[in-house]
Amino acid sequence: MTTFGKLTTSALLGLGLLTTSLYADADKGQRLYQKKLKATCGMTGAVFAAKHTQMEWEEAKESGNLAEMMTEACPEGKSFFESGKFKSKFEEHLYDFVHDFASDSGNIPSC
Amino acid sequence: MRKTLLSTAVLSLFAGALAADDASMQAEIDALMQKVQKLEQQQKRTNKKLSQVNAQSANDNVKFGLDFRNAVDVIDYRNNDADTYATNPSLLTSRLYLTMGAAPTEGLTFQGKLAVYSTWGSHLYVTDPALKDWAASSKASDTVMRIKEAYFVYSDELGGQPVSVSVGRRPSTNGFLANYRENEADPGSPLAHITNMEVNGAMVRLDWSRFIDGAYTKFVFGRAHSGEMQDVYGDVSGARMPYALSGGDVNTTLEDTSVDFFVMPGNAYDDGQYHVMYQWAHIFNTKGMKLDGNIPKAASGSADLFSVGLKVSGIGEEISDFLDETTLFVSGAYTHYDAKNGYTLLGSADGGSRSGSSVWAGIIIPDMLTERGRLGFEYNHGSKYWTPMNWAEDTAIGSKLAVRGNAYEAYWNFDLFGVKYLPSQIRYTYVQHDYTPNINCAGWVAPVKTDITATDLRLAVTYRY
């Protein structure tokens, strides 16, 4: 490898490791919905997310009622939304997903 | 008695005062309640308005997105038979995608992607033979902005059967399984193992998910190549082209006729963890050699391409975060070229056929260093006559999926500075060509034994929003 290549690789390797921020992941939320809820809820993730507006999802999250609101949108998923794992592992990602595809998000499904 | 009277009088006074206080307090409470109700109504109206503004700003207009990638490729080719080599220590490129989307009403959407993919210091306008319409925005060239994708989709139900129709320049590159190596979350429409080209087509999609999880089939008819035009006015300057060939679109002296295709990609099953996709592509009049006169690029016969791929997103069921975030895939593909009498394809006998096959396997795991970083490892093997339509694949040394030999690839996808809007990649591709590489539409070229290795180290940083 040339010096140029080595230098660039080293720089990117170093910069890539400067990843300190933690954040939820809408893509992961979408996968989680598809894997764990789609069959149970009987609707696509896009339909589920569009049950509420972005502000309604936000308010539910801030007031700690996200599980209740999601249960309202998908009663069959009650046990999932009330589980400990939902709160500890899935809530952030699912929230990011439903917020991204809320009824007033303007996000457009692909082909 | 006097004491009792006094006490009664005092109590009456207190009671009166309390009653008066209660009344005024109640009045105040009532007034406050009215105010709260008004505020609630106002809040509802504000929220409703805000949602309308949200929807209007995004739904009723074209929504734009950006994907701006800068990359350096370190390239090395070695012909081990001839003991020659060629290198490029720093191919610098910039690729700008301007994405567009609009949904003016429910069930009707438009998607578009304008692209500039240039080499640094390139010519303003490049007309290299390799720069065909099918790879115009997928291969680095000049600074001209071109249309990479533009199509609309209309979705409805017919007797309870969900149906979508679409026309336009298709999202037909970086499809199923190729999106990982391209560091893209969503794949394009086709199976990249056999189709990775920019094409125009019309599509009908039938959804079977009522019967099988995630199942659907698309039926696409399109054109991958337009035949040459001939001047019928006797204007030797060739300035007036009639969009036609003398003698029609077949049997001309040029033999360079249009190439149409029918493709049927689909989901066989997708439950979010296990995802099986399939595709059959039939190419009408694929290019080969006409034996009488040795005319290349002739309409020489048909080609059929098949592929089936399995992707597993997450190993097991919540065994560990690492396994949950691991993706495995394997794909098999087969190509069959069938020449007409008087023609050959890929060096076949007169009117003969050639078949090839390929396997592609990969694993993508968390990098265990960063929040969203992933390491990917892929392997490809293709046989002597393996000939997919992958000419728009974005690998600077040519399609590694089309390798007639073996290819190995490793990549690290990560977010620069931990910012998800700066997806970046370090990728190393090693390709061993055992037979003539399939690098372009060249069905008239017979694969012969070679020993060529090509490597590409790519470092790329993208701004994506």
Coordinates of C-alpha atoms in Angstrom, one line a residue:
Chain A
M1 CA 0.0 0.0 0.0
T2 CA 1.2 3.5 -0.7
T3 CA 2.1 6.0 1.9
F4 CA -1.0 7.9 0.9
G5 CA -3.2 4.9 1.4
K6 CA -1.6 4.1 4.7
L7 CA -2.0 7.6 6.0
T8 CA -5.7 7.8 4.9
T9 CA -6.4 4.4 6.4
S10 CA -4.8 5.4 9.7
A11 CA -6.7 8.7 9.8
L12 CA -10.0 7.0 9.2
L13 CA -9.3 4.3 11.7
G14 CA -8.6 6.8 14.3
L15 CA -11.5 9.1 13.5
G16 CA -13.9 6.2 13.3
L17 CA -13.2 5.2 16.8
L18 CA -14.2 8.6 18.1
T19 CA -17.7 7.3 18.5
T20 CA -18.9 8.3 21.9
S21 CA -22.5 9.2 21.3
L22 CA -25.2 6.7 21.9
Y23 CA -28.4 6.9 20.0
A24 CA -31.4 4.9 19.0
D25 CA -31.7 3.5 15.5
A26 CA -34.9 3.8 13.4
D27 CA -33.6 1.1 11.0
K28 CA -33.1 -1.3 13.9
G29 CA -36.6 -0.4 15.2
Q30 CA -38.0 -1.3 11.8
R31 CA -36.3 -4.6 11.9
L32 CA -37.5 -5.2 15.5
Y33 CA -41.1 -4.5 14.5
Q34 CA -40.9 -6.8 11.5
K35 CA -39.3 -9.6 13.5
K36 CA -41.3 -9.4 16.7
L37 CA -44.5 -7.6 16.1
K38 CA -45.6 -7.7 12.5
A39 CA -47.3 -11.1 12.6
T40 CA -48.7 -10.4 16.1
C41 CA -50.1 -7.0 15.2
G42 CA -51.3 -8.0 11.7
M43 CA -50.2 -4.8 10.1
T44 CA -47.0 -3.5 8.5
G45 CA -44.7 -1.3 10.4
A46 CA -45.7 1.7 8.3
V47 CA -49.4 1.3 9.2
F48 CA -48.5 0.8 12.9
A49 CA -46.3 4.0 13.0
A50 CA -49.0 6.0 11.1
K51 CA -51.5 5.4 13.9
H52 CA -50.3 8.6 15.5
T53 CA -48.6 11.9 14.7
Q54 CA -45.1 12.6 15.6
M55 CA -46.2 14.9 18.4
E56 CA -48.5 12.2 19.8
W57 CA -45.6 9.7 19.8
E58 CA -43.3 12.3 21.4
E59 CA -45.8 13.1 24.2
A60 CA -46.3 9.5 25.0
K61 CA -42.6 8.9 25.2
E62 CA -42.0 11.9 27.4
S63 CA -44.8 11.0 29.7
G64 CA -43.7 7.4 30.0
N65 CA -46.9 6.1 28.2
L66 CA -45.3 4.8 25.1
A67 CA -46.1 1.2 26.0
E68 CA -49.7 2.0 26.6
M69 CA -50.0 3.9 23.3
M70 CA -48.4 1.1 21.4
T71 CA -50.7 -1.4 23.1
E72 CA -53.6 0.8 22.1
A73 CA -52.4 0.7 18.5
C74 CA -51.7 -3.1 18.7
P75 CA -53.6 -4.8 21.5
E76 CA -52.3 -8.2 20.6
G77 CA -48.8 -7.0 21.4
K78 CA -49.7 -6.1 25.0
S79 CA -47.4 -8.7 26.7
F80 CA -44.5 -7.6 24.5
F81 CA -45.0 -3.9 25.3
E82 CA -45.3 -4.6 29.0
S83 CA -42.2 -6.8 29.1
G84 CA -39.0 -5.8 30.8
K85 CA -37.1 -6.2 27.6
F86 CA -39.3 -3.7 25.8
K87 CA -38.3 -1.1 28.3
S88 CA -34.6 -2.0 28.5
K89 CA -33.8 -3.0 25.0
F90 CA -36.4 -2.2 22.4
E91 CA -38.3 1.0 23.4
E92 CA -35.7 3.5 22.1
H93 CA -35.3 1.9 18.7
L94 CA -39.1 1.3 18.2
Y95 CA -39.8 4.9 19.2
D96 CA -37.3 6.2 16.7
F97 CA -39.0 4.0 14.0
V98 CA -42.6 5.1 14.8
H99 CA -41.5 8.7 15.0
D100 CA -39.8 8.5 11.6
F101 CA -42.9 7.0 10.0
A102 CA -45.6 8.8 12.0
S103 CA -48.7 9.8 10.0
D104 CA -47.4 13.4 9.5
S105 CA -43.7 12.4 9.1
G106 CA -43.8 12.9 5.3
N107 CA -41.6 9.9 4.9
I108 CA -42.4 8.0 1.7
P109 CA -42.3 4.2 1.4
S110 CA -39.9 2.9 -1.2
C111 CA -40.7 0.9 -4.4
Chain B
M1 CA -77.6 31.9 77.5
R2 CA -75.8 35.0 76.4
K3 CA -72.7 32.9 75.8
T4 CA -74.7 30.6 73.6
L5 CA -76.2 33.4 71.6
L6 CA -72.8 34.9 71.1
S7 CA -71.4 31.7 70.0
T8 CA -74.2 31.1 67.6
A9 CA -73.8 34.6 66.2
V10 CA -70.0 34.1 65.7
L11 CA -70.5 30.7 64.1
S12 CA -73.1 32.2 61.8
L13 CA -70.7 34.9 60.8
F14 CA -67.9 32.4 60.2
A15 CA -70.3 30.2 58.2
G16 CA -71.4 33.1 56.2
A17 CA -67.9 34.1 55.5
L18 CA -66.9 30.5 54.7
A19 CA -69.9 30.2 52.4
A20 CA -69.0 33.4 50.7
D21 CA -65.3 32.2 50.3
D22 CA -66.6 28.8 49.0
A23 CA -68.7 30.6 46.4
S24 CA -65.9 32.8 45.2
M25 CA -63.5 29.9 45.2
Q26 CA -65.9 27.8 43.2
A27 CA -66.3 30.7 40.8
E28 CA -62.6 31.0 40.5
I29 CA -62.3 27.3 39.9
D30 CA -65.0 27.4 37.3
A31 CA -63.2 30.3 35.6
L32 CA -60.0 28.4 35.7
M33 CA -61.6 25.2 34.3
Q34 CA -63.0 27.2 31.5
K35 CA -59.6 28.7 30.8
V36 CA -58.0 25.2 30.9
Q37 CA -60.7 23.9 28.5
K38 CA -60.1 26.7 26.2
L39 CA -56.3 26.1 26.3
E40 CA -56.9 22.4 25.7
Q41 CA -59.0 23.3 22.7
Q42 CA -56.3 25.7 21.5
Q43 CA -53.6 23.1 22.0
K44 CA -55.6 20.6 20.0
R45 CA -56.1 23.1 17.2
T46 CA -52.4 23.9 17.3
N47 CA -51.4 20.3 17.3
K48 CA -53.7 19.6 14.4
K49 CA -52.4 22.6 12.5
L50 CA -48.8 21.5 13.2
S51 CA -49.5 18.0 11.9
Q52 CA -51.1 19.5 8.8
V53 CA -48.0 21.8 8.3
N54 CA -45.7 18.8 8.9
A55 CA -47.6 16.7 6.4
Q56 CA -47.9 19.6 3.9
S57 CA -44.2 20.5 4.1
A58 CA -43.2 16.9 3.4
N59 CA -46.0 15.2 1.7
D60 CA -47.4 17.8 -0.7
N61 CA -44.0 18.8 -2.0
V62 CA -40.9 17.1 -3.2
K63 CA -38.8 16.0 -0.3
F64 CA -35.0 16.1 -0.9
G65 CA -32.2 14.1 0.6
L66 CA -28.4 14.1 0.1
D67 CA -25.8 11.4 -0.2
F68 CA -22.4 12.9 -0.9
R69 CA -19.5 10.4 -0.8
N70 CA -15.8 11.1 -1.3
A71 CA -13.5 8.2 -1.8
V72 CA -10.0 7.2 -2.5
D73 CA -9.3 3.9 -4.2
V74 CA -5.9 2.3 -4.3
I75 CA -6.0 -0.1 -7.3
D76 CA -3.7 -2.8 -8.4
Y77 CA -4.0 -5.2 -11.4
R78 CA -1.6 -8.0 -12.1
N79 CA -1.6 -10.3 -15.2
N80 CA 0.4 -13.2 -13.8
D81 CA 0.6 -14.9 -17.2
A82 CA 2.2 -12.0 -18.9
D83 CA 4.0 -10.8 -15.8
T84 CA 2.6 -7.2 -16.3
Y85 CA 0.8 -4.9 -13.9
A86 CA -1.0 -1.6 -13.7
T87 CA -1.7 0.4 -10.6
N88 CA -3.4 3.6 -9.5
P89 CA -2.3 4.7 -6.0
S90 CA -5.1 7.2 -5.6
L91 CA -8.2 7.3 -7.6
L92 CA -10.1 10.2 -6.1
T93 CA -13.8 10.4 -6.6
S94 CA -16.8 12.3 -5.5
R95 CA -20.3 11.0 -5.8
L96 CA -23.4 13.2 -5.2
Y97 CA -26.8 11.7 -5.1
L98 CA -29.7 14.1 -4.8
T99 CA -32.7 12.0 -3.8
M100 CA -36.3 13.1 -4.2
G101 CA -39.6 11.8 -3.0
A102 CA -43.2 13.0 -3.2
A103 CA -46.5 11.5 -2.1
P104 CA -49.2 13.9 -3.2
T105 CA -52.0 11.5 -2.3
E106 CA -52.3 8.2 -0.6
G107 CA -51.1 5.4 -2.8
L108 CA -49.2 7.5 -5.3
T109 CA -45.5 8.2 -4.8
F110 CA -42.6 9.5 -6.8
Q111 CA -39.0 8.7 -6.2
G112 CA -36.0 10.1 -8.0
K113 CA -32.2 10.2 -7.7
L114 CA -30.0 12.7 -9.6
A115 CA -26.4 11.8 -9.6
V116 CA -22.9 13.2 -10.3
Y117 CA -20.1 10.7 -10.0
S118 CA -16.8 12.2 -11.0
T119 CA -13.2 11.5 -10.7
W120 CA -11.2 14.5 -9.4
G121 CA -9.9 16.5 -12.2
S122 CA -12.0 14.7 -14.7
H123 CA -13.0 15.9 -18.2
L124 CA -16.2 17.9 -18.2
Y125 CA -18.0 15.3 -20.3
V126 CA -16.7 11.8 -20.8
T127 CA -17.8 9.5 -23.7
D128 CA -15.8 6.4 -23.0
P129 CA -17.3 3.3 -24.5
A130 CA -17.7 1.8 -21.0
L131 CA -19.9 4.7 -19.9
K132 CA -23.2 3.3 -21.1
D133 CA -26.6 4.3 -19.9
W134 CA -26.7 1.2 -17.7
A135 CA -23.8 2.4 -15.5
A136 CA -24.0 6.1 -16.2
S137 CA -24.3 7.2 -12.5
S138 CA -22.7 4.1 -10.9
K139 CA -19.2 4.4 -12.4
A140 CA -17.0 7.4 -11.8
S141 CA -16.6 9.6 -14.8
D142 CA -17.3 13.3 -15.3
T143 CA -19.1 16.1 -13.6
V144 CA -22.4 15.9 -15.5
M145 CA -25.5 15.4 -13.4
R146 CA -27.6 12.5 -14.7
I147 CA -30.8 10.7 -13.8
K148 CA -30.1 7.6 -11.8
E149 CA -33.6 6.8 -10.8
A150 CA -37.0 8.4 -11.6
Y151 CA -40.2 6.4 -11.2
F152 CA -43.7 6.7 -9.8
V153 CA -45.6 4.0 -8.0
Y154 CA -49.4 3.7 -7.8
S155 CA -50.7 1.2 -5.2
D156 CA -54.3 0.1 -4.8
E157 CA -56.4 -3.1 -4.2
L158 CA -58.2 -5.1 -6.8
G159 CA -60.8 -7.4 -5.1
G160 CA -58.8 -7.5 -1.9
Q161 CA -55.5 -8.1 -3.8
P162 CA -52.9 -5.4 -3.2
V163 CA -51.4 -4.3 -6.5
S164 CA -48.8 -1.7 -7.3
V165 CA -47.8 -0.4 -10.7
S166 CA -44.7 1.6 -11.6
V167 CA -43.0 3.1 -14.6
G168 CA -39.6 4.8 -14.9
R169 CA -35.9 4.5 -14.4
R170 CA -35.7 1.7 -11.8
P171 CA -33.9 1.4 -8.4
S172 CA -32.1 -1.5 -10.0
T173 CA -28.6 -1.2 -8.6
N174 CA -27.2 -2.2 -5.2
G175 CA -30.0 -4.6 -4.7
F176 CA -30.6 -7.5 -2.2
L177 CA -27.4 -8.4 -0.4
A178 CA -25.2 -5.8 -2.2
N179 CA -26.4 -3.0 0.1
Y180 CA -24.2 -4.2 2.9
R181 CA -21.0 -3.8 1.0
E182 CA -22.3 -0.4 -0.2
N183 CA -23.0 0.6 3.4
E184 CA -26.6 1.3 2.5
A185 CA -29.4 0.3 4.9
D186 CA -32.0 -0.3 2.2
P187 CA -31.3 -2.5 -0.8
G188 CA -32.4 -1.6 -4.4
S189 CA -35.1 -3.7 -6.0
P190 CA -33.4 -6.6 -7.8
L191 CA -31.2 -9.4 -6.6
A192 CA -27.7 -7.9 -7.1
H193 CA -26.2 -11.4 -7.7
I194 CA -27.6 -11.3 -11.3
T195 CA -28.8 -7.8 -11.9
N196 CA -26.9 -4.6 -11.0
M197 CA -27.6 -2.2 -13.9
E198 CA -29.4 1.1 -14.4
V199 CA -32.5 0.4 -16.5
N200 CA -35.9 1.7 -17.4
G201 CA -38.9 -0.4 -17.1
A202 CA -42.6 -0.9 -16.2
M203 CA -43.5 -2.9 -13.2
V204 CA -46.5 -4.6 -11.6
R205 CA -46.2 -5.9 -8.1
L206 CA -48.5 -8.4 -6.5
D207 CA -48.4 -8.8 -2.7
W208 CA -48.9 -12.3 -1.3
S209 CA -48.3 -11.4 2.3
R210 CA -51.8 -12.4 3.2
F211 CA -50.8 -16.0 2.6
I212 CA -47.0 -16.0 3.3
D213 CA -45.1 -13.6 5.5
G214 CA -43.6 -10.8 3.5
A215 CA -44.2 -12.5 0.1
Y216 CA -44.6 -10.6 -3.1
T217 CA -43.7 -10.9 -6.8
K218 CA -42.8 -8.1 -9.2
F219 CA -43.1 -8.4 -13.0
V220 CA -40.9 -6.0 -14.8
F221 CA -40.5 -5.4 -18.5
G222 CA -37.8 -3.0 -19.7
R223 CA -35.2 -2.0 -22.1
A224 CA -31.5 -2.3 -21.4
H225 CA -30.1 -1.2 -24.7
S226 CA -31.4 0.8 -27.6
G227 CA -30.3 -0.1 -31.1
E228 CA -28.4 2.3 -33.4
M229 CA -30.1 4.8 -35.5
Q230 CA -29.6 5.3 -39.2
D231 CA -30.0 8.5 -41.3
V232 CA -32.6 8.0 -44.0
Y233 CA -32.4 11.5 -45.4
G234 CA -29.1 11.1 -47.1
D235 CA -27.6 13.7 -44.8
V236 CA -24.0 12.5 -44.5
S237 CA -23.4 14.7 -41.5
G238 CA -25.7 12.4 -39.6
A239 CA -27.3 15.3 -37.9
R240 CA -30.9 14.1 -38.5
M241 CA -31.5 10.8 -36.8
P242 CA -35.0 9.4 -37.1
Y243 CA -34.9 7.0 -34.0
A244 CA -35.1 4.2 -36.4
L245 CA -33.1 1.6 -38.3
S246 CA -33.6 0.9 -42.0
G247 CA -35.3 -2.4 -42.4
G248 CA -36.8 -2.2 -38.9
D249 CA -35.3 -3.2 -35.6
V250 CA -34.1 -6.6 -36.7
N251 CA -31.9 -8.0 -39.4
T252 CA -30.1 -4.9 -40.2
T253 CA -26.5 -4.7 -41.4
L254 CA -25.5 -3.2 -38.1
E255 CA -27.3 -5.9 -36.1
D256 CA -27.3 -3.5 -33.2
T257 CA -30.9 -3.8 -32.2
S258 CA -32.7 -3.0 -29.0
V259 CA -32.3 -5.4 -26.0
D260 CA -35.4 -5.9 -23.9
F261 CA -35.8 -7.9 -20.8
F262 CA -38.4 -9.4 -18.5
V263 CA -37.5 -9.8 -14.9
M264 CA -39.5 -11.4 -12.1
P265 CA -37.9 -10.6 -8.6
G266 CA -39.8 -11.4 -5.4
N267 CA -39.8 -12.3 -1.8
A268 CA -40.5 -16.0 -1.1
Y269 CA -40.6 -15.4 2.7
D270 CA -39.6 -12.6 5.1
D271 CA -40.4 -12.7 8.8
G272 CA -37.8 -10.1 9.7
Q273 CA -35.2 -12.7 10.6
Y274 CA -35.3 -15.1 7.7
H275 CA -35.6 -13.6 4.3
V276 CA -35.6 -15.6 1.1
M277 CA -35.6 -13.8 -2.3
Y278 CA -35.7 -15.1 -5.8
Q279 CA -35.4 -13.7 -9.3
W280 CA -35.7 -14.9 -12.9
A281 CA -34.6 -12.6 -15.7
H282 CA -35.1 -13.3 -19.4
I283 CA -33.1 -11.2 -21.9
F284 CA -34.4 -11.0 -25.4
N285 CA -31.9 -10.6 -28.2
T286 CA -28.8 -10.5 -26.1
K287 CA -25.6 -9.4 -27.8
G288 CA -23.3 -12.0 -29.4
M289 CA -21.5 -12.8 -32.6
K290 CA -23.1 -13.4 -36.0
L291 CA -21.0 -16.0 -37.7
D292 CA -21.7 -14.8 -41.2
G293 CA -19.3 -11.8 -41.4
N294 CA -18.1 -12.1 -37.8
I295 CA -20.4 -9.2 -36.8
P296 CA -20.2 -8.6 -33.0
K297 CA -22.9 -6.9 -31.0
A298 CA -25.5 -8.8 -33.0
A299 CA -28.9 -9.9 -31.7
S300 CA -27.8 -13.5 -31.1
G301 CA -30.3 -15.2 -28.9
S302 CA -31.7 -15.1 -25.4
A303 CA -30.3 -15.4 -21.9
D304 CA -31.9 -16.6 -18.7
L305 CA -30.6 -15.8 -15.3
F306 CA -31.8 -17.3 -12.0
S307 CA -30.9 -16.5 -8.4
V308 CA -32.1 -17.4 -4.9
G309 CA -30.7 -15.9 -1.8
L310 CA -31.2 -16.4 1.9
K311 CA -30.5 -13.7 4.5
V312 CA -30.5 -14.3 8.2
S313 CA -30.8 -11.2 10.3
G314 CA -29.8 -12.2 13.8
I315 CA -28.6 -15.7 14.9
G316 CA -30.9 -17.5 17.2
E317 CA -33.4 -15.7 19.5
E318 CA -31.8 -13.2 21.9
I319 CA -28.9 -15.4 22.8
S320 CA -26.6 -12.4 22.9
D321 CA -26.5 -8.8 21.5
F322 CA -23.6 -9.9 19.2
L323 CA -25.6 -12.7 17.6
D324 CA -28.7 -10.6 17.5
E325 CA -26.8 -8.0 15.4
T326 CA -25.1 -10.6 13.2
T327 CA -26.3 -11.1 9.6
L328 CA -25.5 -14.1 7.5
F329 CA -26.3 -14.6 3.8
V330 CA -25.8 -17.1 1.0
S331 CA -26.9 -16.8 -2.6
G332 CA -26.7 -19.1 -5.5
A333 CA -27.1 -18.1 -9.2
Y334 CA -27.2 -19.6 -12.7
T335 CA -26.9 -18.1 -16.1
H336 CA -27.8 -19.7 -19.4
Y337 CA -27.1 -18.2 -22.8
D338 CA -28.8 -19.7 -25.9
A339 CA -27.7 -18.7 -29.3
K340 CA -29.8 -18.7 -32.5
N341 CA -28.8 -20.6 -35.5
G342 CA -26.0 -18.7 -37.3
Y343 CA -24.9 -17.0 -34.1
T344 CA -22.7 -17.7 -31.1
L345 CA -22.9 -16.5 -27.5
L346 CA -19.8 -16.6 -25.2
G347 CA -18.0 -18.6 -27.8
S348 CA -20.6 -21.4 -28.1
A349 CA -21.0 -23.5 -31.2
D350 CA -23.3 -22.2 -33.9
G351 CA -26.7 -22.1 -32.2
G352 CA -25.3 -23.6 -29.1
S353 CA -25.6 -22.6 -25.4
R354 CA -23.4 -21.7 -22.5
S355 CA -24.2 -22.0 -18.8
G356 CA -22.5 -20.7 -15.7
S357 CA -23.0 -20.6 -12.0
S358 CA -21.9 -18.7 -8.9
V359 CA -22.1 -18.7 -5.1
W360 CA -21.9 -15.7 -2.9
A361 CA -21.7 -15.9 0.9
G362 CA -21.2 -13.2 3.5
I363 CA -21.3 -12.4 7.2
I364 CA -21.7 -9.0 8.8
I365 CA -20.9 -8.6 12.5
P366 CA -20.8 -5.8 15.0
D367 CA -17.3 -4.3 15.2
M368 CA -17.3 -4.3 19.0
L369 CA -15.6 -0.9 18.9
T370 CA -18.3 1.6 17.9
E371 CA -22.0 1.9 18.5
R372 CA -23.2 1.1 15.0
G373 CA -20.0 -0.1 13.3
R374 CA -20.1 -3.4 11.3
L375 CA -17.5 -5.6 9.9
G376 CA -18.3 -7.5 6.7
F377 CA -16.7 -10.5 5.0
E378 CA -17.8 -11.8 1.7
Y379 CA -16.7 -14.6 -0.7
N380 CA -17.7 -15.1 -4.4
H381 CA -17.0 -17.9 -6.8
G382 CA -18.0 -18.0 -10.4
S383 CA -17.5 -20.6 -13.1
K384 CA -16.0 -20.1 -16.6
Y385 CA -19.2 -19.0 -18.3
W386 CA -20.8 -17.2 -15.4
T387 CA -22.2 -14.1 -17.0
P388 CA -24.6 -11.9 -14.8
M389 CA -25.7 -8.4 -15.7
N390 CA -23.6 -6.5 -13.1
W391 CA -21.9 -3.8 -15.1
A392 CA -23.1 -1.0 -12.8
E393 CA -21.6 -2.5 -9.7
D394 CA -19.7 0.1 -7.9
T395 CA -16.3 -1.6 -7.5
A396 CA -13.5 0.4 -9.2
I397 CA -11.8 -2.8 -10.5
G398 CA -15.0 -4.1 -12.1
S399 CA -17.8 -6.3 -10.8
K400 CA -16.5 -8.7 -8.1
L401 CA -20.0 -10.4 -8.1
A402 CA -19.3 -11.4 -11.8
V403 CA -15.9 -13.0 -11.1
R404 CA -15.1 -16.1 -13.1
G405 CA -12.8 -17.3 -10.3
N406 CA -12.8 -16.2 -6.7
A407 CA -13.2 -12.9 -4.9
Y408 CA -12.7 -12.1 -1.3
E409 CA -13.8 -8.9 0.4
A410 CA -13.7 -7.3 3.8
Y411 CA -15.1 -4.0 4.9
W412 CA -15.7 -1.9 8.0
N413 CA -18.7 0.3 7.9
F414 CA -18.7 2.9 10.7
D415 CA -20.0 6.4 11.5
L416 CA -17.3 9.0 11.4
F417 CA -17.0 10.8 14.7
G418 CA -19.9 8.7 15.8
V419 CA -22.2 10.9 13.7
K420 CA -24.8 8.8 11.9
Y421 CA -25.0 11.3 9.1
L422 CA -21.4 10.5 8.2
P423 CA -21.4 6.9 7.3
S424 CA -17.9 5.8 6.2
Q425 CA -16.2 2.7 4.9
I426 CA -12.9 1.0 4.6
R427 CA -13.2 -1.8 2.1
Y428 CA -10.6 -4.2 0.6
T429 CA -11.5 -6.3 -2.4
Y430 CA -9.3 -9.1 -3.9
V431 CA -10.4 -10.7 -7.1
Q432 CA -8.7 -13.7 -8.8
H433 CA -9.9 -14.0 -12.4
D434 CA -9.4 -17.5 -13.7
Y435 CA -11.1 -16.7 -17.0
T436 CA -11.7 -13.6 -19.0
P437 CA -13.5 -11.1 -16.8
N438 CA -17.1 -10.2 -17.5
I439 CA -16.7 -6.5 -17.5
N440 CA -19.1 -5.2 -20.1
C441 CA -21.8 -6.3 -22.5
A442 CA -19.6 -8.6 -24.6
G443 CA -21.5 -11.7 -25.3
W444 CA -19.4 -12.2 -28.5
V445 CA -16.2 -12.7 -26.3
A446 CA -15.4 -16.3 -25.4
P447 CA -14.0 -16.7 -21.9
V448 CA -10.4 -18.1 -22.0
K449 CA -8.1 -19.2 -19.2
T450 CA -6.4 -16.3 -17.5
D451 CA -4.5 -15.6 -14.3
I452 CA -5.3 -12.0 -13.4
T453 CA -5.5 -10.6 -9.9
A454 CA -7.0 -7.2 -9.1
T455 CA -7.2 -5.5 -5.7
D456 CA -9.0 -2.4 -4.6
L457 CA -8.6 -0.6 -1.2
R458 CA -11.4 2.0 -0.8
L459 CA -11.6 4.6 1.9
A460 CA -14.9 6.5 1.7
V461 CA -16.6 9.2 3.8
T462 CA -20.2 10.1 3.1
Y463 CA -22.5 12.9 4.2
R464 CA -26.0 11.4 4.1
Y465 CA -29.1 13.2 5.2

